[in-house]
Amino acid sequence: DPTFFCALPTAEQHRQRSMGGSLGKAELALLDHGVRWWSDQGGAPVSYTTLDVPLHDGDGSHIHTVEYFSKGGEKGAKRAPLVCLHGYGFGTGLYFSTMPSIVGRWGGRVFALDSLGCGLSSRPRWRLAQGESADVAEVEEFFVGGLERWRKSMKIDRMVLLGHSIGGYLAVAYAERYPQHVDRLILASPVGVPHPPAELAAAIGDAPFLVRTVLGMWRSGWSPMTLAKLGLGNMMMRGYVSRRFADVDWIPKDLLQAYLYQNWSGGRNSGGGYAHSTLLVPGGLGELAYARQPLVDRIPRLRVGRISAIYGEFDWMDHRNMKALKTSLLKRKAEAGLEAPLIEVIRVASASHQIPIDNPLGFAEAVLDSCNDADAAHGTTVGGSRGAIGRLVPGYPETLAAAPETLIKARCSAPPE
């Protein structure tokens, strides 16, 4: 009976279920740690639910979603939902320790997603070109189209869209296509803001042979996730987590390593595995990666009123590029009366590129503070200290010697001057 055979699970469905078991358990362990840690600091009770939202695109695709809830938080969904996108190689787990601090004060629904082709979302076979031969518009549509179908499935009209790293780049791409559904943008250490420096090509040409080989593999479309799938995943993730993150109680290195290992080693590479080589080119001068279609040319044309750009104090994404863009847009508006988004630049202390993990309470404060203050995008100081390069939000790691209750209380009020 042909109907019987059509009902059998496909090889991809088997692969997805197998990966979902291991990665799903690793995700839950990480999210549970974040909720417990927040509770241990005296935070309001927080819970979450995970769901796979069908995209109704005819091929059974879904986007894996985590929604957070808080008892005793601000009542009523008065604010547009907050929808958070991750960066390369991550997923919902990026926000494990910062979401509990955000949800109680957001005043609306709060979501973290695995983008299509990433994490526990569907990972369809990649049928577009790879590397520099890929069409940027087609690649962006893969991710942006998935997000738009998710929005329709969730019956969300307008949202505050937060994206980290390449997720920030894709948030801009989404806002270009669907500005009517974006209340505002929050770009956390977004990749691809400036143009590559003119001397980059010469510097790469003069680099050692091994460096040039690796960068050539990037440009041709090779994915580092393939190495993880060849049996090197545990070693790669153990080395990355142990060297990259601090030994602090809110970062469970064993759980984070397990989550990243399962994310990189399980399932197809799909769009998530090839996003770096299809949308970006390798850097090394100034920033480690540059966009093939830089955001500095695209943000001025956005029909979104406000953008908050959040960077870590020690971020390898240079906040000065966004600050220069902000200055040029303000000048353009003053001299020619041209409309453009209002941009604010915020820096979170004691954080590098992975801001939500490095300083979860500082990151939460930056998100909430920027959205709560109507004058922030105009450059008004809202707590913290301001230098020539933007606001610096102190956050939790800067005062590790203080009592946990004091830290939570401090982060729930305006940062000290």
Short mmCIF file of C-alpha atoms in Angstrom, two decimals:
data_model
loop_
_atom_site.label_atom_id
_atom_site.label_comp_id
_atom_site.label_asym_id
_atom_site.label_seq_id
_atom_site.Cartn_x
_atom_site.Cartn_y
_atom_site.Cartn_z
CA ASP A 1 0.00 0.00 0.00
CA PRO A 2 1.73 3.25 -1.10
CA THR A 3 -0.04 5.17 1.66
CA PHE A 4 1.59 2.96 4.27
CA PHE A 5 5.08 3.59 2.93
CA CYS A 6 4.46 7.33 2.68
CA ALA A 7 3.58 7.35 6.36
CA LEU A 8 6.90 5.85 7.40
CA PRO A 9 9.38 8.30 8.96
CA THR A 10 11.94 9.60 6.50
CA ALA A 11 15.68 9.29 7.05
CA GLU A 12 15.76 12.99 7.93
CA GLN A 13 13.01 12.53 10.51
CA HIS A 14 14.97 9.65 12.07
CA ARG A 15 18.09 11.82 12.11
CA GLN A 16 16.18 14.74 13.64
CA ARG A 17 14.69 12.56 16.39
CA SER A 18 18.05 11.03 17.24
CA MET A 19 19.74 14.43 17.40
CA GLY A 20 16.78 15.90 19.30
CA GLY A 21 17.14 13.33 22.06
CA SER A 22 20.77 14.14 22.81
CA LEU A 23 20.72 17.85 22.04
CA GLY A 24 17.32 18.24 23.64
CA LYS A 25 18.58 16.81 26.94
CA ALA A 26 21.68 19.01 26.79
CA GLU A 27 19.54 22.08 26.12
CA LEU A 28 17.19 21.34 29.03
CA ALA A 29 20.12 20.81 31.42
CA LEU A 30 21.59 24.18 30.44
CA LEU A 31 18.28 26.04 30.64
CA ASP A 32 17.50 24.45 34.02
CA HIS A 33 20.85 25.63 35.36
CA GLY A 34 20.07 29.20 34.31
CA VAL A 35 16.69 29.12 36.06
CA ARG A 36 18.21 27.63 39.24
CA TRP A 37 21.04 30.13 39.28
CA TRP A 38 18.60 33.01 39.00
CA SER A 39 16.51 31.55 41.81
CA ASP A 40 19.59 31.14 44.00
CA GLN A 41 20.27 34.86 43.63
CA GLY A 42 16.83 35.66 44.98
CA GLY A 43 15.19 36.31 41.63
CA ALA A 44 11.46 35.86 41.06
CA PRO A 45 10.40 32.31 40.10
CA VAL A 46 10.90 31.63 36.40
CA SER A 47 9.78 28.75 34.22
CA TYR A 48 9.97 27.97 30.52
CA THR A 49 8.44 25.70 27.94
CA THR A 50 9.90 24.31 24.72
CA LEU A 51 7.88 23.76 21.58
CA ASP A 52 8.52 23.01 17.92
CA VAL A 53 6.45 25.51 15.96
CA PRO A 54 5.32 24.15 12.56
CA LEU A 55 6.03 26.44 9.64
CA HIS A 56 3.19 25.14 7.45
CA ASP A 57 5.42 25.21 4.38
CA GLY A 58 4.43 21.80 3.06
CA ASP A 59 7.61 19.95 4.03
CA GLY A 60 6.99 19.54 7.76
CA SER A 61 9.62 22.06 8.86
CA HIS A 62 9.53 23.56 12.32
CA ILE A 63 11.39 26.12 14.41
CA HIS A 64 12.39 25.10 17.91
CA THR A 65 11.22 27.70 20.42
CA VAL A 66 11.73 28.38 24.11
CA GLU A 67 9.22 30.67 25.82
CA TYR A 68 9.94 31.99 29.31
CA PHE A 69 7.43 32.88 32.04
CA SER A 70 7.82 34.69 35.37
CA LYS A 71 5.65 34.59 38.46
CA GLY A 72 5.23 37.99 39.98
CA GLY A 73 6.56 39.73 36.87
CA GLU A 74 4.94 42.68 35.17
CA LYS A 75 1.34 41.76 34.44
CA GLY A 76 -0.22 41.93 31.01
CA ALA A 77 1.40 41.71 27.60
CA LYS A 78 1.65 45.48 27.14
CA ARG A 79 4.97 45.36 25.29
CA ALA A 80 5.59 43.67 21.96
CA PRO A 81 7.05 40.17 22.31
CA LEU A 82 10.83 39.89 22.58
CA VAL A 83 12.18 37.40 20.02
CA CYS A 84 15.86 36.43 20.36
CA LEU A 85 18.08 34.99 17.63
CA HIS A 86 21.43 33.31 18.30
CA GLY A 87 24.81 33.55 16.63
CA TYR A 88 26.86 31.00 14.68
CA GLY A 89 27.11 27.55 16.27
CA PHE A 90 24.75 28.39 19.14
CA GLY A 91 21.00 28.19 19.69
CA THR A 92 18.50 28.92 22.43
CA GLY A 93 21.18 27.94 24.96
CA LEU A 94 22.99 31.23 24.33
CA TYR A 95 20.45 32.97 26.55
CA PHE A 96 20.26 30.37 29.34
CA SER A 97 21.44 32.63 32.17
CA THR A 98 20.16 36.04 31.03
CA MET A 99 16.55 35.22 30.09
CA PRO A 100 15.36 34.63 33.69
CA SER A 101 16.46 38.19 34.52
CA ILE A 102 14.71 39.68 31.48
CA VAL A 103 11.35 37.94 31.51
CA GLY A 104 10.07 39.24 34.84
CA ARG A 105 10.47 42.87 33.80
CA TRP A 106 9.74 42.69 30.09
CA GLY A 107 5.98 43.12 30.27
CA GLY A 108 5.26 40.83 27.34
CA ARG A 109 6.08 37.43 25.90
CA VAL A 110 9.74 36.40 25.67
CA PHE A 111 11.09 33.85 23.18
CA ALA A 112 14.44 32.36 22.17
CA LEU A 113 14.60 30.51 18.84
CA ASP A 114 16.81 28.06 17.05
CA SER A 115 16.92 29.54 13.55
CA LEU A 116 15.89 27.34 10.65
CA GLY A 117 18.77 25.01 9.83
CA CYS A 118 20.19 25.30 13.37
CA GLY A 119 19.96 23.52 16.70
CA LEU A 120 16.73 21.62 17.28
CA SER A 121 14.91 23.31 14.41
CA SER A 122 14.54 21.47 11.12
CA ARG A 123 17.84 21.11 9.29
CA PRO A 124 16.91 20.64 5.64
CA ARG A 125 19.57 19.55 3.18
CA TRP A 126 21.44 22.63 1.97
CA ARG A 127 20.58 23.00 -1.70
CA LEU A 128 21.89 26.51 -2.28
CA ALA A 129 25.43 27.29 -3.35
CA GLN A 130 28.22 27.36 -0.77
CA GLY A 131 30.96 29.84 -0.04
CA GLU A 132 31.43 32.94 -2.14
CA SER A 133 29.44 31.45 -5.02
CA ALA A 134 26.27 31.61 -2.90
CA ASP A 135 23.71 34.29 -3.64
CA VAL A 136 23.42 36.42 -0.49
CA ALA A 137 19.76 37.25 -1.08
CA GLU A 138 18.86 33.55 -1.39
CA VAL A 139 20.76 32.65 1.77
CA GLU A 140 19.17 35.47 3.73
CA GLU A 141 15.75 34.39 2.52
CA PHE A 142 16.35 30.89 3.89
CA PHE A 143 16.70 32.29 7.42
CA VAL A 144 14.42 35.34 7.13
CA GLY A 145 11.68 33.33 5.45
CA GLY A 146 11.82 30.79 8.25
CA LEU A 147 11.46 33.53 10.86
CA GLU A 148 8.54 35.09 9.00
CA ARG A 149 6.70 31.76 8.77
CA TRP A 150 7.32 31.27 12.50
CA ARG A 151 5.83 34.71 13.20
CA LYS A 152 2.73 33.84 11.21
CA SER A 153 2.36 30.50 12.99
CA MET A 154 2.64 32.27 16.35
CA LYS A 155 0.15 34.97 15.26
CA ILE A 156 2.50 37.76 16.33
CA ASP A 157 1.92 41.12 14.69
CA ARG A 158 4.90 43.18 15.86
CA MET A 159 7.97 42.14 17.84
CA VAL A 160 11.14 43.49 19.34
CA LEU A 161 13.76 41.51 17.45
CA LEU A 162 17.05 40.81 19.22
CA GLY A 163 19.88 39.13 17.35
CA HIS A 164 23.38 38.20 18.50
CA SER A 165 26.35 38.14 16.11
CA ILE A 166 25.16 36.64 12.81
CA GLY A 167 21.70 36.65 14.36
CA GLY A 168 22.03 40.44 14.54
CA TYR A 169 22.92 40.52 10.85
CA LEU A 170 19.84 38.41 10.06
CA ALA A 171 17.66 40.62 12.27
CA VAL A 172 18.59 43.55 10.03
CA ALA A 173 17.84 41.46 6.94
CA TYR A 174 14.42 40.60 8.38
CA ALA A 175 13.69 44.26 9.21
CA GLU A 176 14.52 45.21 5.62
CA ARG A 177 11.89 42.85 4.26
CA TYR A 178 9.25 43.07 6.99
CA PRO A 179 9.55 46.45 8.74
CA GLN A 180 5.84 46.42 9.57
CA HIS A 181 6.45 43.53 11.97
CA VAL A 182 9.46 45.02 13.81
CA ASP A 183 8.82 47.33 16.73
CA ARG A 184 12.53 47.90 17.22
CA LEU A 185 15.87 46.12 16.79
CA ILE A 186 18.37 45.10 19.44
CA LEU A 187 21.68 44.09 17.87
CA ALA A 188 24.02 42.31 20.28
CA SER A 189 27.56 42.40 18.95
CA PRO A 190 26.30 42.19 15.35
CA VAL A 191 28.66 40.85 12.73
CA GLY A 192 29.16 42.61 9.43
CA VAL A 193 28.70 46.30 10.21
CA PRO A 194 31.73 47.92 8.47
CA HIS A 195 33.28 47.47 5.06
CA PRO A 196 36.45 45.37 5.05
CA PRO A 197 39.58 47.51 5.19
CA ALA A 198 41.29 48.06 1.85
CA GLU A 199 44.46 46.36 3.07
CA LEU A 200 42.72 43.14 4.13
CA ALA A 201 43.39 41.25 0.88
CA ALA A 202 47.11 42.05 1.03
CA ALA A 203 47.30 41.01 4.69
CA ILE A 204 45.66 37.66 3.93
CA GLY A 205 48.02 37.16 1.00
CA ASP A 206 51.01 37.67 3.31
CA ALA A 207 49.65 35.35 6.03
CA PRO A 208 51.32 31.98 6.78
CA PHE A 209 50.40 29.07 4.52
CA LEU A 210 48.24 27.33 7.15
CA VAL A 211 46.22 30.52 7.78
CA ARG A 212 45.71 31.06 4.05
CA THR A 213 44.59 27.44 3.69
CA VAL A 214 41.99 27.74 6.45
CA LEU A 215 40.68 31.04 5.08
CA GLY A 216 40.53 29.53 1.61
CA MET A 217 38.42 26.67 2.97
CA TRP A 218 36.09 29.24 4.55
CA ARG A 219 35.72 31.09 1.24
CA SER A 220 35.01 27.86 -0.64
CA GLY A 221 32.18 26.95 1.75
CA TRP A 222 33.73 24.40 4.07
CA SER A 223 32.03 24.21 7.49
CA PRO A 224 33.96 23.76 10.75
CA MET A 225 31.00 21.71 11.98
CA THR A 226 32.20 18.96 9.65
CA LEU A 227 35.27 18.55 11.86
CA ALA A 228 33.04 18.05 14.89
CA LYS A 229 31.10 15.37 13.02
CA LEU A 230 34.35 13.56 12.18
CA GLY A 231 34.94 12.83 15.87
CA LEU A 232 36.75 15.97 16.99
CA GLY A 233 33.70 17.70 18.48
CA ASN A 234 34.40 16.99 22.14
CA MET A 235 38.00 18.14 21.88
CA MET A 236 36.99 21.29 20.00
CA MET A 237 34.25 22.28 22.39
CA ARG A 238 36.21 21.38 25.53
CA GLY A 239 39.08 23.59 24.40
CA TYR A 240 36.77 26.43 23.40
CA VAL A 241 34.69 26.46 26.58
CA SER A 242 37.61 26.01 28.98
CA ARG A 243 39.66 28.82 27.43
CA ARG A 244 36.89 31.18 26.42
CA PHE A 245 34.67 31.43 29.53
CA ALA A 246 35.42 32.48 33.08
CA ASP A 247 35.21 30.13 36.08
CA VAL A 248 32.07 31.63 37.62
CA ASP A 249 29.01 30.02 39.16
CA TRP A 250 26.56 31.01 36.43
CA ILE A 251 28.58 29.26 33.70
CA PRO A 252 28.37 25.45 34.04
CA LYS A 253 31.23 24.61 31.71
CA ASP A 254 30.39 20.91 31.54
CA LEU A 255 26.79 21.58 30.52
CA LEU A 256 27.77 24.30 28.06
CA GLN A 257 30.36 22.01 26.47
CA ALA A 258 27.84 19.17 26.18
CA TYR A 259 25.28 21.50 24.59
CA LEU A 260 27.71 22.86 22.01
CA TYR A 261 29.08 19.39 21.26
CA GLN A 262 25.62 18.01 20.52
CA ASN A 263 24.73 21.10 18.51
CA TRP A 264 27.81 20.84 16.31
CA SER A 265 28.03 17.06 16.03
CA GLY A 266 24.39 16.11 15.50
CA GLY A 267 22.27 16.44 12.39
CA ARG A 268 23.08 18.05 9.09
CA ASN A 269 25.17 21.19 8.80
CA SER A 270 22.25 22.77 6.89
CA GLY A 271 22.00 26.55 6.74
CA GLY A 272 23.42 27.03 10.20
CA GLY A 273 26.63 25.24 9.32
CA TYR A 274 27.18 27.26 6.16
CA ALA A 275 25.98 30.70 7.29
CA HIS A 276 29.52 31.94 7.92
CA SER A 277 30.78 31.14 4.43
CA THR A 278 27.68 32.21 2.51
CA LEU A 279 27.06 35.55 4.24
CA LEU A 280 30.52 36.52 5.51
CA VAL A 281 34.13 36.68 4.39
CA PRO A 282 37.10 36.10 6.71
CA GLY A 283 38.70 39.10 8.36
CA GLY A 284 41.67 39.36 10.69
CA LEU A 285 42.25 43.09 10.41
CA GLY A 286 39.87 45.07 12.59
CA GLU A 287 37.24 42.34 12.90
CA LEU A 288 37.42 38.57 12.49
CA ALA A 289 34.70 38.52 9.83
CA TYR A 290 33.05 40.94 7.43
CA ALA A 291 29.71 40.77 5.66
CA ARG A 292 29.55 40.31 1.93
CA GLN A 293 26.82 42.96 2.05
CA PRO A 294 27.83 45.21 4.98
CA LEU A 295 25.20 46.54 7.35
CA VAL A 296 26.65 50.05 7.23
CA ASP A 297 25.01 50.36 3.79
CA ARG A 298 21.73 48.77 4.85
CA ILE A 299 20.86 50.14 8.29
CA PRO A 300 20.39 53.74 7.03
CA ARG A 301 17.58 52.53 4.74
CA LEU A 302 15.70 50.61 7.44
CA ARG A 303 12.15 51.70 8.18
CA VAL A 304 12.58 50.86 11.86
CA GLY A 305 12.58 53.74 14.29
CA ARG A 306 15.13 52.65 16.87
CA ILE A 307 18.12 50.36 17.13
CA SER A 308 20.01 49.46 20.29
CA ALA A 309 23.49 48.08 19.63
CA ILE A 310 24.99 46.21 22.60
CA TYR A 311 28.67 45.28 22.77
CA GLY A 312 30.92 43.67 25.34
CA GLU A 313 33.62 45.75 26.99
CA PHE A 314 36.26 43.48 25.41
CA ASP A 315 34.30 42.60 22.27
CA TRP A 316 36.14 41.69 19.10
CA MET A 317 33.28 43.38 17.21
CA ASP A 318 34.33 47.02 17.28
CA HIS A 319 31.55 49.19 18.73
CA ARG A 320 33.17 52.26 17.18
CA ASN A 321 31.92 51.20 13.75
CA MET A 322 28.32 51.41 14.96
CA LYS A 323 29.04 54.66 16.78
CA ALA A 324 30.42 56.15 13.56
CA LEU A 325 27.28 55.07 11.74
CA LYS A 326 25.14 56.66 14.45
CA THR A 327 27.06 59.93 14.12
CA SER A 328 26.71 59.98 10.33
CA LEU A 329 22.96 59.34 10.50
CA LEU A 330 22.45 62.11 13.05
CA LYS A 331 24.44 64.46 10.82
CA ARG A 332 22.41 63.43 7.77
CA LYS A 333 19.18 64.12 9.61
CA ALA A 334 20.37 67.48 10.92
CA GLU A 335 21.74 68.73 7.58
CA ALA A 336 19.29 67.25 5.09
CA GLY A 337 16.30 66.27 7.17
CA LEU A 338 16.52 62.67 5.95
CA GLU A 339 14.84 60.03 8.07
CA ALA A 340 16.96 57.21 9.47
CA PRO A 341 16.87 54.92 12.50
CA LEU A 342 17.94 56.37 15.83
CA ILE A 343 20.84 54.31 17.18
CA GLU A 344 22.20 53.95 20.69
CA VAL A 345 25.43 52.14 21.51
CA ILE A 346 25.71 50.33 24.85
CA ARG A 347 28.70 48.47 26.25
CA VAL A 348 28.44 45.78 28.91
CA ALA A 349 31.34 45.54 31.36
CA SER A 350 33.36 42.36 31.87
CA ALA A 351 32.01 40.83 28.67
CA SER A 352 33.47 39.89 25.33
CA HIS A 353 31.57 38.72 22.23
CA GLN A 354 29.29 36.19 24.00
CA ILE A 355 27.72 38.92 26.12
CA PRO A 356 24.63 37.02 27.38
CA ILE A 357 26.90 34.34 28.88
CA ASP A 358 29.83 36.51 29.99
CA ASN A 359 27.66 38.96 31.93
CA PRO A 360 24.01 37.81 31.95
CA LEU A 361 22.73 40.46 34.35
CA GLY A 362 24.60 43.27 32.66
CA PHE A 363 23.21 42.12 29.31
CA ALA A 364 19.67 41.94 30.72
CA GLU A 365 20.06 45.42 32.18
CA ALA A 366 21.22 46.76 28.81
CA VAL A 367 18.23 45.21 27.00
CA LEU A 368 15.68 46.42 29.53
CA ASP A 369 17.26 49.81 30.08
CA SER A 370 17.39 50.63 26.38
CA CYS A 371 13.77 49.63 25.81
CA ASN A 372 12.48 51.36 28.95
CA ASP A 373 14.03 54.75 28.22
CA ALA A 374 12.44 56.66 25.36
CA ASP A 375 15.37 59.07 25.17
CA ALA A 376 18.12 56.46 25.08
CA ALA A 377 18.36 56.37 21.31
CA HIS A 378 18.92 60.11 21.26
CA GLY A 379 22.03 59.74 23.38
CA THR A 380 20.71 60.52 26.85
CA THR A 381 22.64 58.83 29.64
CA VAL A 382 20.50 56.34 31.58
CA GLY A 383 22.57 55.17 34.54
CA GLY A 384 26.05 53.76 34.19
CA SER A 385 28.90 55.90 33.02
CA ARG A 386 29.33 57.40 29.61
CA GLY A 387 32.58 58.07 27.88
CA ALA A 388 33.23 59.05 24.31
CA ILE A 389 32.39 55.54 23.13
CA GLY A 390 29.02 54.90 24.75
CA ARG A 391 27.45 53.58 27.93
CA LEU A 392 29.19 50.98 30.05
CA VAL A 393 26.78 48.85 32.07
CA PRO A 394 28.62 47.42 35.10
CA GLY A 395 26.65 44.20 35.62
CA TYR A 396 27.32 41.26 37.90
CA PRO A 397 30.91 40.12 37.25
CA GLU A 398 32.35 43.52 38.11
CA THR A 399 31.40 43.11 41.81
CA LEU A 400 31.92 39.42 42.49
CA ALA A 401 32.93 40.04 46.10
CA ALA A 402 29.52 41.47 47.03
CA ALA A 403 26.67 39.41 48.44
CA PRO A 404 24.38 37.84 45.80
CA GLU A 405 21.27 39.62 47.16
CA THR A 406 22.98 42.98 46.86
CA LEU A 407 24.00 42.23 43.29
CA ILE A 408 20.50 41.28 42.23
CA LYS A 409 19.06 44.33 43.90
CA ALA A 410 21.67 46.54 42.29
CA ARG A 411 21.01 45.15 38.84
CA CYS A 412 17.25 45.66 39.25
CA SER A 413 17.78 49.37 39.73
CA ALA A 414 19.69 51.99 37.81
CA PRO A 415 23.47 51.35 37.63
CA PRO A 416 25.46 53.64 39.94
CA GLU A 417 26.96 56.76 38.47
#
